[in-house]
mmCIF file of C-alpha atoms in Angstrom:
data_model
loop_
_atom_site.group_PDB
_atom_site.id
_atom_site.type_symbol
_atom_site.label_atom_id
_atom_site.label_comp_id
_atom_site.label_asym_id
_atom_site.label_seq_id
_atom_site.Cartn_x
_atom_site.Cartn_y
_atom_site.Cartn_z
ATOM 1 C CA MET I 24 -5.632 200.305 -53.323
ATOM 2 C CA LYS I 25 -7.392 197.820 -51.048
ATOM 3 C CA LYS I 26 -5.024 195.073 -52.186
ATOM 4 C CA ILE I 27 -2.027 197.220 -51.318
ATOM 5 C CA ILE I 28 -3.445 197.988 -47.883
ATOM 6 C CA SER I 29 -4.183 194.297 -47.316
ATOM 7 C CA VAL I 30 -0.636 193.337 -48.240
ATOM 8 C CA LEU I 31 0.766 196.014 -45.920
ATOM 9 C CA VAL I 32 -1.420 194.819 -43.037
ATOM 10 C CA PHE I 33 -0.371 191.232 -43.685
ATOM 11 C CA LEU I 34 3.294 192.227 -43.751
ATOM 12 C CA ALA I 35 2.864 194.129 -40.493
ATOM 13 C CA PHE I 36 1.329 191.031 -38.914
ATOM 14 C CA LEU I 37 4.258 188.899 -40.054
ATOM 15 C CA PHE I 38 6.688 191.541 -38.820
ATOM 16 C CA PHE I 39 5.327 191.354 -35.312
ATOM 17 C CA SER I 40 5.328 187.554 -35.425
ATOM 18 C CA PHE I 41 9.010 187.135 -36.182
ATOM 19 C CA ASP I 42 12.150 187.540 -34.111
ATOM 20 C CA GLY I 43 13.132 190.695 -35.957
ATOM 21 C CA PHE I 44 10.558 192.678 -34.012
ATOM 22 C CA LEU I 45 11.795 191.210 -30.724
ATOM 23 C CA ASP I 46 15.327 192.145 -31.716
ATOM 24 C CA PHE I 47 14.159 195.689 -32.289
ATOM 25 C CA ILE I 48 12.236 196.168 -29.047
ATOM 26 C CA SER I 49 15.029 194.430 -27.122
ATOM 27 C CA TYR I 50 17.086 197.503 -27.976
ATOM 28 C CA VAL I 51 14.302 199.966 -27.189
ATOM 29 C CA LYS I 52 13.119 198.151 -24.039
ATOM 30 C CA PRO I 53 15.378 195.195 -23.113
ATOM 31 C CA ASP I 54 13.225 193.961 -20.211
ATOM 32 C CA LEU I 55 10.348 193.164 -22.579
ATOM 33 C CA THR I 56 12.265 190.358 -24.285
ATOM 34 C CA ASN I 57 14.511 188.963 -21.552
ATOM 35 C CA TYR I 58 11.790 186.677 -20.216
ATOM 36 C CA PHE I 59 10.873 185.244 -23.639
ATOM 37 C CA ALA I 60 14.509 184.845 -24.668
ATOM 38 C CA GLY I 61 15.265 183.085 -21.379
ATOM 39 C CA GLU I 62 12.383 180.672 -21.808
ATOM 40 C CA LYS I 63 13.451 179.874 -25.369
ATOM 41 C CA LYS I 64 17.039 179.303 -24.293
ATOM 42 C CA PHE I 65 15.993 177.109 -21.368
ATOM 43 C CA LYS I 66 13.920 174.835 -23.592
ATOM 44 C CA SER I 67 16.760 174.409 -26.089
ATOM 45 C CA LEU I 68 19.402 173.321 -23.564
ATOM 46 C CA PRO I 69 20.849 169.810 -23.898
ATOM 47 C CA VAL I 70 19.197 167.316 -21.572
ATOM 48 C CA ASP I 71 22.320 166.322 -19.620
ATOM 49 C CA VAL I 72 23.372 169.756 -18.331
ATOM 50 C CA ASP I 73 22.575 171.479 -15.033
ATOM 51 C CA ARG I 74 19.764 173.675 -16.274
ATOM 52 C CA GLU I 75 19.497 175.675 -13.077
ATOM 53 C CA ASN I 76 23.116 176.876 -13.160
ATOM 54 C CA ILE I 77 23.102 177.568 -16.893
ATOM 55 C CA SER I 78 19.772 179.388 -16.694
ATOM 56 C CA GLN I 79 21.154 181.533 -13.876
ATOM 57 C CA ALA I 80 24.238 182.352 -15.950
ATOM 58 C CA PHE I 81 21.994 183.192 -18.901
ATOM 59 C CA GLU I 82 19.926 185.534 -16.737
ATOM 60 C CA ASP I 83 23.045 187.174 -15.313
ATOM 61 C CA VAL I 84 24.701 187.724 -18.695
ATOM 62 C CA ASN I 85 21.695 189.784 -19.792
ATOM 63 C CA GLY I 86 22.479 192.184 -16.958
ATOM 64 C CA ILE I 87 26.013 193.005 -18.084
ATOM 65 C CA LYS I 88 26.390 196.620 -19.160
ATOM 66 C CA TYR I 89 28.781 197.670 -21.906
ATOM 67 C CA SER I 90 30.474 200.834 -23.089
ATOM 68 C CA ILE I 91 31.502 201.518 -26.679
ATOM 69 C CA MET I 92 35.158 202.324 -27.326
ATOM 70 C CA ARG I 93 36.302 203.407 -30.768
ATOM 71 C CA VAL I 94 38.256 200.720 -32.663
ATOM 72 C CA VAL I 95 38.065 198.291 -29.726
ATOM 73 C CA GLY I 96 34.280 198.042 -29.873
ATOM 74 C CA LYS I 97 32.197 197.254 -26.801
ATOM 75 C CA LEU I 98 33.738 196.549 -23.408
ATOM 76 C CA PRO I 99 31.956 195.210 -20.307
ATOM 77 C CA LEU I 100 31.649 197.785 -17.554
ATOM 78 C CA PRO I 101 33.229 196.852 -14.189
ATOM 79 C CA GLY I 102 30.855 195.352 -11.644
ATOM 80 C CA ASP I 103 29.368 192.273 -10.049
ATOM 81 C CA TYR I 104 26.741 190.710 -12.302
ATOM 82 C CA GLY I 105 26.166 187.516 -10.333
ATOM 83 C CA SER I 106 27.850 184.812 -12.389
ATOM 84 C CA TYR I 107 30.046 187.460 -14.021
ATOM 85 C CA LYS I 108 32.442 189.648 -12.046
ATOM 86 C CA ILE I 109 34.100 192.249 -14.269
ATOM 87 C CA GLY I 110 37.319 193.922 -13.148
ATOM 88 C CA ALA I 111 38.301 197.568 -13.379
ATOM 89 C CA ARG I 112 39.860 197.189 -16.848
ATOM 90 C CA GLY I 113 37.142 194.992 -18.343
ATOM 91 C CA ASP I 114 38.478 191.528 -17.471
ATOM 92 C CA ARG I 115 36.262 188.694 -16.288
ATOM 93 C CA LYS I 116 37.492 187.624 -12.862
ATOM 94 C CA ILE I 117 38.675 184.022 -12.516
ATOM 95 C CA GLU I 118 37.163 182.142 -9.581
ATOM 96 C CA TYR I 119 40.191 179.880 -9.133
ATOM 97 C CA TYR I 120 42.295 182.786 -7.861
ATOM 98 C CA SER I 121 39.896 183.951 -5.143
ATOM 99 C CA ASP I 122 41.438 181.677 -2.501
ATOM 100 C CA GLN I 123 44.911 181.266 -4.009
ATOM 101 C CA ASN I 124 48.151 182.893 -2.977
ATOM 102 C CA ILE I 125 49.498 184.292 -6.228
ATOM 103 C CA GLU I 126 53.222 184.949 -6.436
ATOM 104 C CA ASN I 127 54.329 188.014 -8.375
ATOM 105 C CA ASN I 128 56.964 186.119 -10.330
ATOM 106 C CA LEU I 129 54.554 183.665 -11.996
ATOM 107 C CA LYS I 130 54.464 183.779 -15.774
ATOM 108 C CA ARG I 131 51.369 185.475 -17.185
ATOM 109 C CA ILE I 132 48.879 184.404 -19.849
ATOM 110 C CA LEU I 133 46.430 186.750 -21.542
ATOM 111 C CA ILE I 134 43.246 185.261 -22.990
ATOM 112 C CA LEU I 135 41.543 187.272 -25.718
ATOM 113 C CA GLY I 136 38.600 186.400 -27.931
ATOM 114 C CA SER I 137 34.829 186.531 -28.022
ATOM 115 C CA SER I 138 31.956 184.842 -26.178
ATOM 116 C CA GLN I 139 33.441 181.323 -26.123
ATOM 117 C CA SER I 140 36.491 182.372 -24.141
ATOM 118 C CA PHE I 141 34.553 185.005 -22.192
ATOM 119 C CA GLY I 142 32.373 182.177 -20.905
ATOM 120 C CA TYR I 143 28.925 183.063 -22.233
ATOM 121 C CA PHE I 144 26.219 181.196 -20.283
ATOM 122 C CA SER I 145 28.985 179.658 -18.117
ATOM 123 C CA GLY I 146 29.119 180.123 -14.357
ATOM 124 C CA PRO I 147 32.161 181.157 -12.282
ATOM 125 C CA VAL I 148 33.581 177.615 -12.110
ATOM 126 C CA ASP I 149 32.502 176.109 -15.425
ATOM 127 C CA ASN I 150 33.804 178.753 -17.821
ATOM 128 C CA PHE I 151 36.811 178.113 -20.061
ATOM 129 C CA ALA I 152 39.233 180.576 -18.399
ATOM 130 C CA ASN I 153 38.605 179.202 -14.909
ATOM 131 C CA GLN I 154 39.022 175.634 -16.149
ATOM 132 C CA LEU I 155 42.288 176.652 -17.853
ATOM 133 C CA ALA I 156 43.551 178.270 -14.634
ATOM 134 C CA MET I 157 42.892 175.013 -12.797
ATOM 135 C CA GLU I 158 44.893 173.125 -15.428
ATOM 136 C CA LEU I 159 47.836 175.589 -15.320
ATOM 137 C CA PRO I 160 48.452 176.608 -11.677
ATOM 138 C CA GLU I 161 51.993 177.747 -12.575
ATOM 139 C CA TYR I 162 50.552 180.622 -14.643
ATOM 140 C CA ARG I 163 48.611 183.731 -13.752
ATOM 141 C CA ILE I 164 45.805 184.032 -16.330
ATOM 142 C CA SER I 165 43.818 187.151 -17.235
ATOM 143 C CA ASN I 166 40.678 186.907 -19.367
ATOM 144 C CA PHE I 167 39.922 190.037 -21.401
ATOM 145 C CA SER I 168 37.628 188.344 -23.931
ATOM 146 C CA VAL I 169 34.522 190.258 -25.021
ATOM 147 C CA PRO I 170 31.320 188.686 -26.421
ATOM 148 C CA GLY I 171 31.041 189.326 -30.156
ATOM 149 C CA GLN I 172 34.541 190.786 -30.493
ATOM 150 C CA MET I 173 36.138 190.094 -33.874
ATOM 151 C CA ILE I 174 39.855 189.539 -34.278
ATOM 152 C CA ALA I 175 40.646 193.069 -35.489
ATOM 153 C CA GLU I 176 38.913 194.434 -32.392
ATOM 154 C CA THR I 177 40.719 191.849 -30.277
ATOM 155 C CA LYS I 178 44.055 193.232 -31.469
ATOM 156 C CA ALA I 179 42.925 196.758 -30.555
ATOM 157 C CA ASN I 180 41.840 195.482 -27.126
ATOM 158 C CA TRP I 181 45.328 194.022 -26.621
ATOM 159 C CA GLN I 182 46.908 197.316 -27.696
ATOM 160 C CA ARG I 183 44.718 199.065 -25.119
ATOM 161 C CA LEU I 184 46.079 196.783 -22.388
ATOM 162 C CA SER I 185 49.651 197.371 -23.563
ATOM 163 C CA LEU I 186 49.141 201.127 -23.275
ATOM 164 C CA LEU I 187 47.947 200.530 -19.714
ATOM 165 C CA GLY I 188 51.275 198.860 -18.958
ATOM 166 C CA GLU I 189 50.130 195.223 -19.011
ATOM 167 C CA LYS I 190 52.701 192.672 -20.228
ATOM 168 C CA TYR I 191 52.209 188.939 -20.820
ATOM 169 C CA ASP I 192 54.496 185.994 -21.518
ATOM 170 C CA LYS I 193 51.914 184.140 -23.613
ATOM 171 C CA VAL I 194 48.810 185.417 -25.378
ATOM 172 C CA ILE I 195 46.089 182.936 -26.379
ATOM 173 C CA ILE I 196 43.520 184.330 -28.813
ATOM 174 C CA ILE I 197 40.343 182.260 -29.239
ATOM 175 C CA GLU I 198 39.032 183.458 -32.603
ATOM 176 C CA GLY I 199 37.765 182.454 -36.039
ATOM 177 C CA PRO I 200 34.082 181.447 -36.249
ATOM 178 C CA ILE I 201 32.727 184.732 -34.855
ATOM 179 C CA ASP I 202 34.256 186.661 -37.764
ATOM 180 C CA PHE I 203 32.498 184.390 -40.263
ATOM 181 C CA TYR I 204 29.195 184.768 -38.487
ATOM 182 C CA ASN I 205 29.373 188.538 -38.181
ATOM 183 C CA TYR I 206 30.436 189.003 -41.794
ATOM 184 C CA CYS I 207 28.014 186.479 -43.280
ATOM 185 C CA ALA I 208 24.763 186.587 -41.315
ATOM 186 C CA PRO I 209 22.304 188.572 -43.489
ATOM 187 C CA GLY I 210 21.335 191.903 -41.987
ATOM 188 C CA PHE I 211 23.813 191.469 -39.144
ATOM 189 C CA ASN I 212 27.196 192.188 -40.672
ATOM 190 C CA LEU I 213 28.482 195.761 -40.765
ATOM 191 C CA SER I 214 26.340 196.711 -37.737
ATOM 192 C CA LEU I 215 28.053 194.906 -34.874
ATOM 193 C CA ARG I 216 29.756 197.975 -33.496
ATOM 194 C CA GLU I 217 26.567 199.973 -33.190
ATOM 195 C CA GLY I 218 23.804 198.276 -31.209
ATOM 196 C CA HIS I 219 21.011 200.582 -32.325
ATOM 197 C CA ARG I 220 21.807 200.038 -35.991
ATOM 198 C CA MET I 221 22.043 196.302 -35.443
ATOM 199 C CA ALA I 222 18.500 196.146 -34.095
ATOM 200 C CA VAL I 223 17.101 198.206 -36.957
ATOM 201 C CA MET I 224 19.055 196.186 -39.532
ATOM 202 C CA LYS I 225 17.613 192.951 -38.174
ATOM 203 C CA LEU I 226 14.115 194.391 -38.460
ATOM 204 C CA ILE I 227 14.743 195.492 -42.060
ATOM 205 C CA ASP I 228 16.287 192.112 -42.778
ATOM 206 C CA LYS I 229 13.102 190.338 -41.687
ATOM 207 C CA ALA I 230 11.082 192.583 -43.978
ATOM 208 C CA SER I 231 13.348 191.688 -46.918
ATOM 209 C CA GLN I 232 12.989 187.996 -46.174
ATOM 210 C CA ILE I 233 9.202 188.177 -45.956
ATOM 211 C CA TYR I 234 8.993 190.225 -49.157
ATOM 212 C CA SER I 235 11.118 187.653 -50.996
ATOM 213 C CA MET I 236 8.925 184.823 -49.736
ATOM 214 C CA LEU I 237 5.736 186.573 -50.829
ATOM 215 C CA THR I 238 7.046 187.494 -54.259
ATOM 216 C CA GLY I 239 8.584 184.074 -54.849
ATOM 217 C CA ASP I 240 11.922 185.690 -55.590
ATOM 218 C CA GLN I 241 13.863 184.263 -52.657
ATOM 219 C CA ASP I 242 17.166 184.510 -54.485
ATOM 220 C CA LYS I 243 17.226 188.186 -53.585
ATOM 221 C CA TYR I 244 17.477 187.267 -49.903
ATOM 222 C CA GLN I 245 20.771 185.567 -49.138
ATOM 223 C CA SER I 246 23.960 185.862 -47.153
ATOM 224 C CA PRO I 247 26.561 188.055 -48.875
ATOM 225 C CA CYS I 248 29.001 185.167 -48.340
ATOM 226 C CA LEU I 249 27.210 183.159 -51.011
ATOM 227 C CA ASP I 250 28.806 185.520 -53.501
ATOM 228 C CA GLU I 251 32.157 184.016 -54.540
ATOM 229 C CA SER I 252 33.983 187.324 -54.816
ATOM 230 C CA TYR I 253 32.820 188.392 -51.358
ATOM 231 C CA ASN I 254 33.768 184.955 -50.034
ATOM 232 C CA ASN I 255 37.322 185.323 -51.331
ATOM 233 C CA LEU I 256 37.576 188.833 -49.948
ATOM 234 C CA LEU I 257 36.381 187.653 -46.546
ATOM 235 C CA ILE I 258 38.960 184.856 -46.336
ATOM 236 C CA LYS I 259 41.769 187.256 -47.256
ATOM 237 C CA ASN I 260 40.551 189.799 -44.723
ATOM 238 C CA VAL I 261 40.285 187.348 -41.807
ATOM 239 C CA PHE I 262 43.673 185.825 -42.645
ATOM 240 C CA SER I 263 45.202 189.305 -42.791
ATOM 241 C CA ASP I 264 43.817 189.982 -39.313
ATOM 242 C CA PHE I 265 45.326 186.687 -38.103
ATOM 243 C CA LYS I 266 48.783 187.730 -39.376
ATOM 244 C CA SER I 267 48.443 191.252 -38.006
ATOM 245 C CA VAL I 268 47.785 190.145 -34.431
ATOM 246 C CA ILE I 269 50.596 187.547 -34.576
ATOM 247 C CA GLU I 270 53.024 190.211 -35.816
ATOM 248 C CA TYR I 271 51.912 192.574 -33.050
ATOM 249 C CA GLY I 272 52.722 189.934 -30.436
ATOM 250 C CA ARG I 273 56.126 189.357 -32.027
ATOM 251 C CA ASP I 274 56.867 193.100 -31.976
ATOM 252 C CA ILE I 275 56.181 193.483 -28.248
ATOM 253 C CA GLY I 276 57.806 190.207 -27.207
ATOM 254 C CA SER I 277 54.771 188.106 -26.282
ATOM 255 C CA GLU I 278 54.541 184.478 -27.385
ATOM 256 C CA THR I 279 51.313 184.611 -29.383
ATOM 257 C CA TYR I 280 48.924 181.916 -30.578
ATOM 258 C CA ILE I 281 45.569 182.020 -32.323
ATOM 259 C CA VAL I 282 43.437 179.059 -31.299
ATOM 260 C CA VAL I 283 40.637 178.249 -33.748
ATOM 261 C CA PRO I 284 38.017 176.851 -31.352
ATOM 262 C CA PRO I 285 35.562 173.972 -31.834
ATOM 263 C CA SER I 286 32.528 174.917 -33.869
ATOM 264 C CA PRO I 287 29.088 173.265 -34.067
ATOM 265 C CA TYR I 288 29.426 173.565 -37.846
ATOM 266 C CA VAL I 289 32.617 171.543 -38.173
ATOM 267 C CA GLY I 290 33.453 167.885 -37.610
ATOM 268 C CA ASN I 291 31.612 165.971 -34.911
ATOM 269 C CA VAL I 292 28.805 168.361 -34.000
ATOM 270 C CA ASN I 293 28.042 167.049 -30.493
ATOM 271 C CA VAL I 294 25.002 169.261 -30.106
ATOM 272 C CA GLU I 295 21.610 167.634 -29.875
ATOM 273 C CA ASN I 296 19.642 170.867 -30.176
ATOM 274 C CA LEU I 297 20.894 172.173 -33.528
ATOM 275 C CA SER I 298 17.750 173.072 -35.438
ATOM 276 C CA GLU I 299 17.128 172.660 -39.167
ATOM 277 C CA ASN I 300 17.227 176.441 -39.563
ATOM 278 C CA ASN I 301 20.786 176.525 -38.266
ATOM 279 C CA LEU I 302 21.862 173.667 -40.534
ATOM 280 C CA ALA I 303 21.337 175.917 -43.563
ATOM 281 C CA PHE I 304 24.206 178.085 -42.326
ATOM 282 C CA ARG I 305 26.428 175.125 -41.542
ATOM 283 C CA SER I 306 27.698 174.264 -45.028
ATOM 284 C CA LEU I 307 28.638 177.903 -45.619
ATOM 285 C CA VAL I 308 30.728 178.159 -42.444
ATOM 286 C CA ILE I 309 32.403 174.810 -43.162
ATOM 287 C CA GLU I 310 33.374 176.020 -46.635
ATOM 288 C CA LEU I 311 34.786 179.275 -45.269
ATOM 289 C CA GLY I 312 36.664 177.413 -42.547
ATOM 290 C CA VAL I 313 38.268 175.066 -45.065
ATOM 291 C CA ASP I 314 39.335 177.975 -47.265
ATOM 292 C CA LEU I 315 40.788 179.869 -44.299
ATOM 293 C CA GLU I 316 42.639 176.750 -43.144
ATOM 294 C CA LYS I 317 44.435 176.627 -46.504
ATOM 295 C CA GLU I 318 45.797 180.078 -45.732
ATOM 296 C CA TYR I 319 47.057 179.410 -42.193
ATOM 297 C CA GLN I 320 47.981 175.714 -42.273
ATOM 298 C CA ASP I 321 51.712 176.464 -42.558
ATOM 299 C CA ILE I 322 51.728 179.083 -39.779
ATOM 300 C CA PRO I 323 52.769 177.452 -36.462
ATOM 301 C CA GLN I 324 51.164 180.220 -34.368
ATOM 302 C CA VAL I 325 47.662 179.196 -35.541
ATOM 303 C CA ILE I 326 46.423 176.192 -33.572
ATOM 304 C CA ASP I 327 43.406 174.459 -35.087
ATOM 305 C CA MET I 328 41.161 172.837 -32.473
ATOM 306 C CA LYS I 329 37.961 172.702 -34.503
ATOM 307 C CA ASN I 330 37.761 168.929 -34.257
ATOM 308 C CA ILE I 331 38.787 168.169 -30.669
ATOM 309 C CA PHE I 332 35.288 167.230 -29.511
ATOM 310 C CA SER I 333 34.469 163.552 -29.693
ATOM 311 C CA GLY I 334 32.726 160.954 -27.577
ATOM 312 C CA ALA I 335 29.299 160.857 -25.991
ATOM 313 C CA GLY I 336 27.261 163.844 -24.971
ATOM 314 C CA PRO I 337 26.734 167.299 -26.473
ATOM 315 C CA MET I 338 29.521 169.847 -26.037
ATOM 316 C CA PHE I 339 27.575 172.914 -27.197
ATOM 317 C CA LEU I 340 24.707 174.722 -25.525
ATOM 318 C CA ASP I 341 23.487 176.221 -28.780
ATOM 319 C CA TRP I 342 24.182 176.715 -32.472
ATOM 320 C CA GLY I 343 26.298 179.789 -31.635
ATOM 321 C CA GLY I 344 29.128 177.591 -30.351
ATOM 322 C CA HIS I 345 28.769 178.290 -26.620
ATOM 323 C CA PHE I 346 30.041 175.365 -24.593
ATOM 324 C CA THR I 347 28.464 173.095 -22.026
ATOM 325 C CA PRO I 348 30.496 172.679 -18.793
ATOM 326 C CA LYS I 349 31.892 169.469 -20.279
ATOM 327 C CA GLY I 350 32.783 171.279 -23.491
ATOM 328 C CA ASN I 351 34.614 174.006 -21.534
ATOM 329 C CA LYS I 352 36.609 171.395 -19.646
ATOM 330 C CA VAL I 353 37.627 169.444 -22.764
ATOM 331 C CA PHE I 354 38.584 172.659 -24.557
ATOM 332 C CA ALA I 355 40.577 173.943 -21.541
ATOM 333 C CA GLN I 356 42.451 170.651 -21.241
ATOM 334 C CA SER I 357 43.347 170.747 -24.932
ATOM 335 C CA VAL I 358 44.623 174.330 -24.717
ATOM 336 C CA ALA I 359 46.526 173.561 -21.496
ATOM 337 C CA ASN I 360 48.233 170.581 -23.118
ATOM 338 C CA PHE I 361 49.294 172.768 -26.006
ATOM 339 C CA ILE I 362 50.649 175.488 -23.675
ATOM 340 C CA LYS I 363 52.648 172.892 -21.727
ATOM 341 C CA SER I 364 54.115 171.634 -24.994
ATOM 342 C CA THR I 365 55.488 175.145 -25.674
ATOM 343 C CA ASP I 366 57.319 175.337 -22.338
ATOM 344 C CA TYR I 367 60.940 174.401 -22.825
ATOM 345 C CA ASN I 368 62.391 175.890 -19.626
#
């Protein structure tokens, strides 16, 4: 009995020492973890970025409030959150237009996607959508990306905008890696849409990991994507979502493209702060990306930009694929060049 109690006490100690507990209390009491998370993020930033601006954007993004909408998932609530100004329908305002005279007859571009295109940890000027607007002054761009939004939810978000009467000439969807992460990260998949369950799942996940370590049976703790049958199912599912959103754009008359964005797990990493723990996930994501590419390589509406980063200096702020200001600019220029190549009039 004493041994059992000792093991339970030891497990409790480990529980409170790992991030799983912080994930849990961040749901119960967010303010308790914001400081520690901010300090950790600040220390991990690449050395050649403006830490003050990025740290401010990181602090501001923690203040954004969200609502949960069925099918669509979470949407940012309208408001001014410092670095992030959210419009009445959930769009992130683009700084470039604040002092511009916008003509009503300009062609319109809709940007959809997750945190990369939303501009996570990016200020009003540095984020991808603002950089793209600067590259394409002949277009009016709206950014309705949502952090963590998977491609099926992105399609539903677009359908929501269509029901509100919004129409766009071109739709650029920045998607791909987030689906792999959400489906494959142990204890995280299947709980994205419900924040309270996500926190509890992460806590349970840590317990499973610790138990496996103590018992020496670590094979029991692994990503579901290591299972070949699940892997194949995942690829088919993501590819099906790709086709579904392309077909939706075709049906409503919008020129639609899915842009697979640069990833810190593919090609030239260009991130100096990728830890050994993150590297364990890298080979899995690369394998999934290669398999997915085999499915979409003959579809002209899917534009692969996974390998556009090259040259000196890191392009990612973190292992999650969020861009440095330089990374946002390079990515925006690449997307702008592609959009210009599609203009025949």
